[in-house]
Coordinates of C-alpha atoms and ligand atoms in Angstrom, one line a residue:
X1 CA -118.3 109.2 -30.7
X2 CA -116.3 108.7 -27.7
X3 CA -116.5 104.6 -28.0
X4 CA -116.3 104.7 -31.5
X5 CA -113.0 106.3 -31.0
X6 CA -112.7 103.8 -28.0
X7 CA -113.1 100.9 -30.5
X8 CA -110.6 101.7 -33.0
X9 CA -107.9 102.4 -30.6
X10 CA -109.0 99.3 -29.5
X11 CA -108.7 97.7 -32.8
X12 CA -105.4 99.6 -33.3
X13 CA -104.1 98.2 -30.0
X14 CA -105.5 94.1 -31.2
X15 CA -103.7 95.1 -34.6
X16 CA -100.5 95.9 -32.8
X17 CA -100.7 93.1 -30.2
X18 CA -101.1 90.4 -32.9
X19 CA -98.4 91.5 -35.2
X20 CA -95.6 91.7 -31.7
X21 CA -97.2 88.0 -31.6
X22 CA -95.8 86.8 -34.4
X23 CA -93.0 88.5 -34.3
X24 CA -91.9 86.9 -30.7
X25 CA -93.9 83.4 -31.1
X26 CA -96.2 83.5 -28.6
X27 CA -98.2 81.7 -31.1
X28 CA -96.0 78.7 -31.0
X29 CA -97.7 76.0 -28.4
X30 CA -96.0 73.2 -26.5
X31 CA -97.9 69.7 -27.8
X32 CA -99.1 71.4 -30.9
X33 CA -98.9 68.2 -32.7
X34 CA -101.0 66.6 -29.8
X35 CA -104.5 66.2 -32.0
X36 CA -102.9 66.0 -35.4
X37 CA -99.5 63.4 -35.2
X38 CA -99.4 62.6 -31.9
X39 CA -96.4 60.8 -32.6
X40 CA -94.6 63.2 -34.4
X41 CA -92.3 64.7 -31.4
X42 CA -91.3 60.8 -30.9
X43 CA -90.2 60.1 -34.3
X44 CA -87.9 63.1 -34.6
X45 CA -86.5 61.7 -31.2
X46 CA -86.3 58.0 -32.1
X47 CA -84.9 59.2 -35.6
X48 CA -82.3 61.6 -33.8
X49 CA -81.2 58.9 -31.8
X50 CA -80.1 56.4 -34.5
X51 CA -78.3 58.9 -36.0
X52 CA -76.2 60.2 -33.3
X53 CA -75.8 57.6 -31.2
X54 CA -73.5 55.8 -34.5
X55 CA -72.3 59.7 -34.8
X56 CA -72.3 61.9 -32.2
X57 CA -70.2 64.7 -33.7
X58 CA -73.4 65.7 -35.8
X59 CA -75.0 66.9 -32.5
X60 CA -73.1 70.2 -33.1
X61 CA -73.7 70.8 -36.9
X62 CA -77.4 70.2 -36.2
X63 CA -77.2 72.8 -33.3
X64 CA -75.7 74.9 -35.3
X65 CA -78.2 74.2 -38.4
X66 CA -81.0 75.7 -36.3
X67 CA -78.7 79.1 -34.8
X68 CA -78.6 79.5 -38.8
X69 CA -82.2 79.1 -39.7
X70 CA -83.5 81.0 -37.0
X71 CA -81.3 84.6 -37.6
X72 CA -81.5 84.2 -41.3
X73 CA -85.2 85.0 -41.9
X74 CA -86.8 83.5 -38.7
X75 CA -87.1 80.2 -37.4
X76 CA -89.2 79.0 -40.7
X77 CA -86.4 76.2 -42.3
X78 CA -85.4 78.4 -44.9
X79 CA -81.9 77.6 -44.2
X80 CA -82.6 73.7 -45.6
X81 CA -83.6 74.8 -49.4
X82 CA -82.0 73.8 -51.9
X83 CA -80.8 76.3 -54.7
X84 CA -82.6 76.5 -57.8
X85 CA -82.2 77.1 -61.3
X86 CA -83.2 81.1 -60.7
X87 CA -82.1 81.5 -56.9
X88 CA -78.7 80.7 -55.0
X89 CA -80.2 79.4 -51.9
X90 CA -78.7 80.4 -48.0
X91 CA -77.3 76.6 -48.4
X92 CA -74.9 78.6 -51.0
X93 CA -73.6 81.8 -48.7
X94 CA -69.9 81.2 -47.4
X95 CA -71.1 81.2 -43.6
X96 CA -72.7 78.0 -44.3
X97 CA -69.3 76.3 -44.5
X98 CA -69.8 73.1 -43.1
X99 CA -73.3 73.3 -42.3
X100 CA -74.0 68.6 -42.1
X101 CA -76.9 66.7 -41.2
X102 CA -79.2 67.7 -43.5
X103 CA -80.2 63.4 -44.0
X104 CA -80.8 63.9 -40.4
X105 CA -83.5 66.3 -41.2
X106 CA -84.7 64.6 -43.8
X107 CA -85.3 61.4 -42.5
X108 CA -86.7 62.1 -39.7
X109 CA -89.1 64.4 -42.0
X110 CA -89.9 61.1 -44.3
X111 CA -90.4 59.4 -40.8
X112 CA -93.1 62.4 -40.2
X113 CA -94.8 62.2 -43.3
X114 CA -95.3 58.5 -43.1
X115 CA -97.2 58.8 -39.8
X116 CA -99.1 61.7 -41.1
X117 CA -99.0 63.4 -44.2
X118 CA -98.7 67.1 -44.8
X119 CA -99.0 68.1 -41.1
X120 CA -95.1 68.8 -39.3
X121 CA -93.3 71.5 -40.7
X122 CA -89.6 71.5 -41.4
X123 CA -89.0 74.4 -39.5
X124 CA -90.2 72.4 -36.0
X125 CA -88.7 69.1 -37.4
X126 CA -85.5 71.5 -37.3
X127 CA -86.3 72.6 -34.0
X128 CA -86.7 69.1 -32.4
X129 CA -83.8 67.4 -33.8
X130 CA -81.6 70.5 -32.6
X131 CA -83.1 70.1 -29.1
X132 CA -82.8 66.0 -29.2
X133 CA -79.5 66.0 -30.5
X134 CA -78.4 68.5 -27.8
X135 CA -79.9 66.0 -25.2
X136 CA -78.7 62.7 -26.7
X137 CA -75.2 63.7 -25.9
X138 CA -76.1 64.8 -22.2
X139 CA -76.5 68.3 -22.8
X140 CA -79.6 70.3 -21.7
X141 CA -83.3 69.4 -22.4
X142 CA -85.2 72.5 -23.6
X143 CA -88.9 72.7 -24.1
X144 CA -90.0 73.1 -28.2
X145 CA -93.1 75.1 -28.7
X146 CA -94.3 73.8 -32.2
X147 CA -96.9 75.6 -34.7
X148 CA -93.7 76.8 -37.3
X149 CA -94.8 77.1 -40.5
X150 CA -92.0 76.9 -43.2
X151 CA -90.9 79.6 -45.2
X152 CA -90.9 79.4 -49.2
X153 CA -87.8 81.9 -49.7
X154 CA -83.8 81.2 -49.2
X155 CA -81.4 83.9 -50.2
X156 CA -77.5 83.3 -50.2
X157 CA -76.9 87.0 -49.9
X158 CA -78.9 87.0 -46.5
X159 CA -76.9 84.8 -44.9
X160 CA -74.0 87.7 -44.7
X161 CA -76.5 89.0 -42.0
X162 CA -75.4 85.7 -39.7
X163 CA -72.7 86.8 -36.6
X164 CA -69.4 86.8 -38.6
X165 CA -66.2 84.9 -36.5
X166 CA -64.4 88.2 -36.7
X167 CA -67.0 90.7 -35.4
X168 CA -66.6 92.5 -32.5
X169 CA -68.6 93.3 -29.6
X170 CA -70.8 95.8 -30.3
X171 CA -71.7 94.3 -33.7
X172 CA -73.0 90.7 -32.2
X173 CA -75.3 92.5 -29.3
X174 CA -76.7 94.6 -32.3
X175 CA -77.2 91.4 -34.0
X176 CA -78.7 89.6 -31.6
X177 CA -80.6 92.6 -30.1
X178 CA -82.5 93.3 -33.6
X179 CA -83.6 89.3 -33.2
X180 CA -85.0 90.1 -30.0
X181 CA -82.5 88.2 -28.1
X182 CA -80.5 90.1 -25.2
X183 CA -76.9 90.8 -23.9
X184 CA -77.4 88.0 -21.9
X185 CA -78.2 85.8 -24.1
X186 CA -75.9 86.4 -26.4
X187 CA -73.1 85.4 -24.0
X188 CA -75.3 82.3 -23.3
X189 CA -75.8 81.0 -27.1
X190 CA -72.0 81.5 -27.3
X191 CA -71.4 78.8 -25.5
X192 CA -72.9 76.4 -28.2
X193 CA -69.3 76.1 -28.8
X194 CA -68.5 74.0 -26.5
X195 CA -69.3 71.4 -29.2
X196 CA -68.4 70.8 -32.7
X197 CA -65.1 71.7 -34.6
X198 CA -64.2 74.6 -37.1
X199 CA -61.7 74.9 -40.2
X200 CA -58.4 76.5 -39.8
X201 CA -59.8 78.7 -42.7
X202 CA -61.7 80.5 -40.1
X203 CA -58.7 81.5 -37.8
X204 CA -56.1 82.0 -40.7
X205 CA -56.2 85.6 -40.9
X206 CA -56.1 85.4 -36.4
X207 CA -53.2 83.6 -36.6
X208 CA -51.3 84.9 -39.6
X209 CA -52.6 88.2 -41.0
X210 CA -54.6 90.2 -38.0
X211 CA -53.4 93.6 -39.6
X212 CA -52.1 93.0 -42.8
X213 CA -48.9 92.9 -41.3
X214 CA -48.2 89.0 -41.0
X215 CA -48.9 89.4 -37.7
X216 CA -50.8 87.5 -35.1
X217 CA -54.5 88.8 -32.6
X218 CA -53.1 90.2 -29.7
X219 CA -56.0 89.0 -27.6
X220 CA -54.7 85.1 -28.1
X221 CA -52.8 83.6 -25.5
X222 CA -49.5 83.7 -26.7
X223 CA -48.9 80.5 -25.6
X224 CA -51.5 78.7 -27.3
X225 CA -50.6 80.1 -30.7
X226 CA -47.8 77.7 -31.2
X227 CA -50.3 75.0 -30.7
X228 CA -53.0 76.7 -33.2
X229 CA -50.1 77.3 -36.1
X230 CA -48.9 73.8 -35.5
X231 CA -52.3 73.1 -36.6
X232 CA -53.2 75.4 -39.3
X233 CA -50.9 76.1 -41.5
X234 CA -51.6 80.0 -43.3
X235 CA -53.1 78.5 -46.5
X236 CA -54.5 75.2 -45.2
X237 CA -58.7 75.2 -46.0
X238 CA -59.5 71.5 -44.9
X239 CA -58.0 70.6 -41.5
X240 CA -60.8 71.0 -38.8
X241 CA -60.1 72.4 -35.0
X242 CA -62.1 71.2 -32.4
X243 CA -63.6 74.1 -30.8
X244 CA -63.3 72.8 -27.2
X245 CA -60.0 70.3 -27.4
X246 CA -60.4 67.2 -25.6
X247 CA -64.3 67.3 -25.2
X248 CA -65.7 68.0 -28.4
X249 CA -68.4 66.0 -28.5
X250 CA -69.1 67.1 -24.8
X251 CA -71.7 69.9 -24.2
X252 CA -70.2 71.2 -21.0
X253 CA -69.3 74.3 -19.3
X254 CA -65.5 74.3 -21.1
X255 CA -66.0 77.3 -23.5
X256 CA -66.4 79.7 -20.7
X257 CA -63.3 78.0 -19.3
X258 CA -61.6 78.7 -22.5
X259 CA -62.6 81.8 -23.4
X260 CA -61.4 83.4 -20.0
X261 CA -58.1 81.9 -20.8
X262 CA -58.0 84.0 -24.2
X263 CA -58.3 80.5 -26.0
X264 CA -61.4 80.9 -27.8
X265 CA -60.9 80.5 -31.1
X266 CA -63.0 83.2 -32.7
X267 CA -62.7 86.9 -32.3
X268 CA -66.4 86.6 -31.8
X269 CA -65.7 84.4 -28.6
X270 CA -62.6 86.9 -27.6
X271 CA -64.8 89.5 -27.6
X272 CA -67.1 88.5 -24.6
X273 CA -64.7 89.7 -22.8
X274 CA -65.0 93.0 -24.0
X275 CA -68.3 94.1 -22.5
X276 CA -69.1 94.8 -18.8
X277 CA -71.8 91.7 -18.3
X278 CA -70.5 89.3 -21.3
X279 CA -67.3 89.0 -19.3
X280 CA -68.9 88.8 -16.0
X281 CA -70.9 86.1 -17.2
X282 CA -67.6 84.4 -18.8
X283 CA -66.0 84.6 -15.9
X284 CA -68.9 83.1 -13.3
X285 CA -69.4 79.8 -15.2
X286 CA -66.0 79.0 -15.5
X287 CA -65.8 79.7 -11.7
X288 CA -68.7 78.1 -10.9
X289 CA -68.3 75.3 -13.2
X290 CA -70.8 76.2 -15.3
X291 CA -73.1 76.8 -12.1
X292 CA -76.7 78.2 -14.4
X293 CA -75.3 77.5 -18.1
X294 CA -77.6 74.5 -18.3
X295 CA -80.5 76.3 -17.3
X296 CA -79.7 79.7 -18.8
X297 CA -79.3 77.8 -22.3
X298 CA -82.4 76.2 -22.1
X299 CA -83.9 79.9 -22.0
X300 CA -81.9 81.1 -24.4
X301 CA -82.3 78.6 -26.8
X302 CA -86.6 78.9 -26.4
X303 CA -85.9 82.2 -27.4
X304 CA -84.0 81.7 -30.2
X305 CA -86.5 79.3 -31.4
X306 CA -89.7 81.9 -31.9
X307 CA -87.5 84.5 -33.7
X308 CA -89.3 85.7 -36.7
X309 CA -91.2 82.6 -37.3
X310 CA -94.8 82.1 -39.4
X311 CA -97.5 80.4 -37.9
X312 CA -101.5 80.3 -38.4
X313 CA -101.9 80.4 -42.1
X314 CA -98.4 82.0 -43.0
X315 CA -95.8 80.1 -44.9
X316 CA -96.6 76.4 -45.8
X317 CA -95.7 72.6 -44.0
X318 CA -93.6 71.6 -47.1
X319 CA -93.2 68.0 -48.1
X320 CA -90.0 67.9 -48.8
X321 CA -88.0 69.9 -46.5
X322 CA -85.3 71.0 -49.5
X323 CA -88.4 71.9 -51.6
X324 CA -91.1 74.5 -51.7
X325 CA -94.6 72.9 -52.2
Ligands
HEM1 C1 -72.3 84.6 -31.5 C2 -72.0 84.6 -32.8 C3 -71.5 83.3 -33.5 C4 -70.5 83.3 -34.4 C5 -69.8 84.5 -34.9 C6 -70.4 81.9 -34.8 C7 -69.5 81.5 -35.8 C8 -69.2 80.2 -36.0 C9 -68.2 79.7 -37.0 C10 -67.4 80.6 -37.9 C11 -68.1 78.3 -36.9 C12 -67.2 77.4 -37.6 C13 -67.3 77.4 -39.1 C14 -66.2 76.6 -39.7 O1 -65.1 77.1 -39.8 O2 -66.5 75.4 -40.0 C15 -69.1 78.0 -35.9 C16 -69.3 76.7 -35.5 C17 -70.3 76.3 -34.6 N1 -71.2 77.1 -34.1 FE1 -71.2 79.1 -34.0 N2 -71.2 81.2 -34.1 C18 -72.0 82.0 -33.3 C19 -73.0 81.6 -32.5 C20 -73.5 80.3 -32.4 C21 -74.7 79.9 -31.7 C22 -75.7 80.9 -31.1 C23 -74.7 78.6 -31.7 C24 -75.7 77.6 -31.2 C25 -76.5 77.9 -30.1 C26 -73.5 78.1 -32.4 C27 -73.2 76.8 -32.6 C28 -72.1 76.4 -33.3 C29 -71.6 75.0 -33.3 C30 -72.3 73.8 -32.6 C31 -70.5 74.9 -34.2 C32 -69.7 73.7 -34.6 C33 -70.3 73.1 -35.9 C34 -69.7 71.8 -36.3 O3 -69.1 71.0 -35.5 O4 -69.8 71.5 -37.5 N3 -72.8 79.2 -32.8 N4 -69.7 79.1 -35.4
NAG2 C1 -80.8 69.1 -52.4 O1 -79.4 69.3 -52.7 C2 -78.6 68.2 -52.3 C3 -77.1 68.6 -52.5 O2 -76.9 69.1 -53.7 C4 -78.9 66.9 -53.0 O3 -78.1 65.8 -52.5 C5 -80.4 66.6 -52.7 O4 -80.8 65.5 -53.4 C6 -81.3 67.8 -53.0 N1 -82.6 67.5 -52.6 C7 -83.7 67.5 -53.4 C8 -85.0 67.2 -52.7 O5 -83.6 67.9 -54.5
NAG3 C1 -67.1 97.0 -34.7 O1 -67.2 96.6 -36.0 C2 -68.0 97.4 -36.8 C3 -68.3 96.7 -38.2 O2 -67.1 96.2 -38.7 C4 -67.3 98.8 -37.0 O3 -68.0 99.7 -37.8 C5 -67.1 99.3 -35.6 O4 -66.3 100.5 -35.6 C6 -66.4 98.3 -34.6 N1 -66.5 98.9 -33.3 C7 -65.5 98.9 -32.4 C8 -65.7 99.4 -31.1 O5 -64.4 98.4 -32.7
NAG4 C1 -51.8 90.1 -45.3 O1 -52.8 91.1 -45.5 C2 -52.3 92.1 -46.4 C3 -53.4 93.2 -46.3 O2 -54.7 92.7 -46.5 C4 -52.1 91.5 -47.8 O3 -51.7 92.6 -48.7 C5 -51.1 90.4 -47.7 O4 -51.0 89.8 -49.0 C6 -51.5 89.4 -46.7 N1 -50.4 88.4 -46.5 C7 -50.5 87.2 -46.6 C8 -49.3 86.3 -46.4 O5 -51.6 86.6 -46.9
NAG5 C1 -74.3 72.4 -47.5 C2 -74.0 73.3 -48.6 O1 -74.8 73.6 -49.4 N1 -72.7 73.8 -48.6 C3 -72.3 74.8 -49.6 C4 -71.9 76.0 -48.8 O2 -71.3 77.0 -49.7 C5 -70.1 76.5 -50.3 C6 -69.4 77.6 -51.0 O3 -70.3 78.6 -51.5 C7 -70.5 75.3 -51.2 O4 -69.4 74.8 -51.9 C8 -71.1 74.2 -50.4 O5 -71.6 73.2 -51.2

C-alpha cells in the first residue's frame, strides 16, 4: 500500500517533471543534428552569410523574426506561415509590420532539405539564422540547442499578445514573466534595439498625440524631438528611423546609452527606466560601456529560444517553412 502510494506520487512527480520539460526546453540538445545532417548547422551559417554580408541591415529583421516566433506560440516557426484561404496567419497581425527576410529562411531551409530531406525544422532553421546573423555583423555568438519541432497553427489575432511599443512597465515584465523570461532579461532583450530601424508610424502618436491633446511624451528629451518631428511628419507611414542613429547596423552597447538619455524611441524602451533594476541595469552598461551586455544577451537569448517549443513527437519538420505538411 505504502509503495503503491509511493509509485504513483512518483509517477505524478515523472508526469509533472516532463511536462515543466517541455515547457522550458530542456529537451532541446546542442548538436542535435550531429547523427542526422551533420551539416545542417553549416549551411544555415554559409547561407546566412551570403545573405548579409551583400545586406547587413537584415541582421535585425531576422533578430527580430525569431523575438516574434518565440512569444507568439513558442519557439515552433509559426510566425513564418503563410495565410490561407480559411486562416489569417500571425504574418497578417499589425505587429508584424515590417517583419523581412523570410527568403533568408527559406533558402537556407531549401539548402537543408537538399543535404537531407525531412529532418531540420523551421523553427531551429529560424533559431540559427537569428543567432548567425547576429554574429555576422560582430555581435554576440550564442549557443542554439536544436530538437524544435514546428508548429502547424498561426493566428493573426495572437500576435496582439506580442510587447506593444506603447506598453508600460509593468505590462512587458508580465509579458515576459508568463514566457518564463525574468526582469532581467527583459531589460537585456531590449537591447536588441541597438539594431535595425522602425517606421515613424510607430512614434506618431509619441510625438504628436500622447494625450489626445496634440501634445508630445513628456519622457522624450525635449531636445531630441525637433530632430524626431523633422523626421516624421504626424501622418507619414513609410519613412523608417534608425533605432540607434549612426550605428544601425552595429550591435553594440548604444541603446543603453540612448535610453538613459530619454532617446529611446519607444515607450517600451522609456519605460526601463521606470523600474528599480531595469534602470539600474540601463544605467551600468552605458557606464560601463556595455561591460556584461554581450554575455548577458547570449543568456538571454538561450532563454528565449526554448520558450514554449515542441520537441520529441510534437509538431512536425515541415518542408516548406510557409507550409504545413
Ligand atoms: C520589449 C518589448 C519589445 C517591444 C515593445 C518591441 C517593439 C518593436 C517595434 C514596434 C519595432 C519596430 C516596428 C516598426 O515600426 O517597423 C521593433 C523593431 C525591432 N525589434 Fe523590438 N520590441 C521589443 C523587444 C524586442 C526583442 C526582445 C528583440 C530581440 C531580441 C527585438 C528586436 C527588434 C529589432 C532588431 C528591430 C528592428 C527590426 C528591423 O530593422 O526591421 N525587439 N521592435
Ligand atoms: C507565402 O506568401 C508569400 C507572400 O505572399 C509568397 O511570396 C510566397 O510564395 C508564399 N509561399 C508559399 C510557399 O506559398
Ligand atoms: C500599464 O498598462 C496597463 C495596460 O494598458 C494598464 O492597465 C495599467 O494600469 C498600466 N499601469 C501603470 C502603472 O500605468
Ligand atoms: C488626437 O487624439 C484625439 C483623441 O484620441 C483625437 O480625437 C484627435 O483627432 C487626435 N488628433 C490628431 C491630429 O490626430
Ligand atoms: C510579411 C507580411 O506578411 N506582412 C504583412 C503584415 O501585415 C500587414 C497589415 O496587416 C500586411 O499588409 C503585410 O503584408
Amino acid at each position: 500500500m505504502a509503495i503503491q502510494k509511493h509509485n504513483t506520487l512518483g509517477l505524478r512527480f515523472l508526469l509533472v517533471a516532463l511536462l515543466l520539460n517541455i515547457a522550458n526546453g530542456n529537451d532541446l540538445k546542442l548538436g542535435f543534428y550531429k547523427k542526422t545532417c551533420p551539416r545542417a548547422e553549416a549551411i544555415v551559417k554559409r547561407t546566412t552569410a551570403n545573405f548579409i554580408s551583400r545586406a547587413p541591415s537584415l541582421a535585425a529583421p531576422l533578430l527580430r523574426m525569431h523575438f516574434h516566433d518565440c512569444f507568439v506560440r513558442g519557439c515552433d516557426g509559426s510566425v513564418l506561415l503563410n495565410s490561407t484561404k480559411n486562416n489569417q496567419a500571425e504574418k497578417a497581425g499589425i505587429p508584424n509590420l515590417s517583419l523581412r527576410g523570410f527568403q533568408v529562411i527559406d533558402a537556407a531551409k531549401t539548402a537543408v532539405e537538399a543535404a537531407c530531406p525531412g529532418v531540420v525544422s523551421c523553427a531551429d532553421i529560424l533559431a540559427l539564422v537569428a543567432r548567425d546573423s547576429i554574429q555576422q555583423i560582430k555581435g554576440p555568438y550564442w549557443p542554439v540547442p536544436l530538437g524544435r519541432r514546428d508548429g502547424r497553427v498561426s493566428i493573426a489575432s495572437e500576435s496582439f499578445t506580442l510587447p506593444a511599443p506603447f506598453a508600460n512597465i509593468t505590462t512587458l515584465k508580465s509579458q515576459f514573466k508568463s514566457r518564463g523570461l525574468s526582469v532581467k532579461d527583459l531589460v537585456v532583450l531590449s537591447g536588441g534595439h541597438t539594431v535595425g530601424v522602425s517606421h515613424c508610424s510607430t512614434i506618431a502618436s509619441r510625438l504628436y498625440n500622447f494625450t489626445g491633446k496634440g501634445d508630445t511624451d513628456p519622457t522624450l528629451d525635449p531636445k531630441y524631438v525637433p530632430h524626431l518631428k523633422s523626421k516624421c511628419k504626424p501622418t507619414d507611414t513609410t519613412t523608417l528611423l534608425e533605432m540607434d542613429p549612426g550605428s544601425v547596423k552595429t550591435f553594440d552597447e548604444d541603446y543603453y546609452t540612448i535610453v538613459s538619455k530619454r532617446r529611446g524611441l519607444f515607450e517600451s524602451d522609456a519605460a526601463l527606466l521606470n523600474d528599480k533594476q531595469t534602470s539600474a541595469y540601463v544605467k551600468l552598461q552605458a557606464k560601463s560601456h556595455g561591460a556584461t551586455f554581450f554575455k548577458d544577451f547570449s543568456d538571454s537569448m538561450v532563454k528565449m529560444g526554448k520558450i514554449g517549443v515542441l520537441t520529441g513527437k510534437n509538431g512536425e519538420i515541415r518542408k516548406h517553412c510557409a507550409l504545413i505538411n
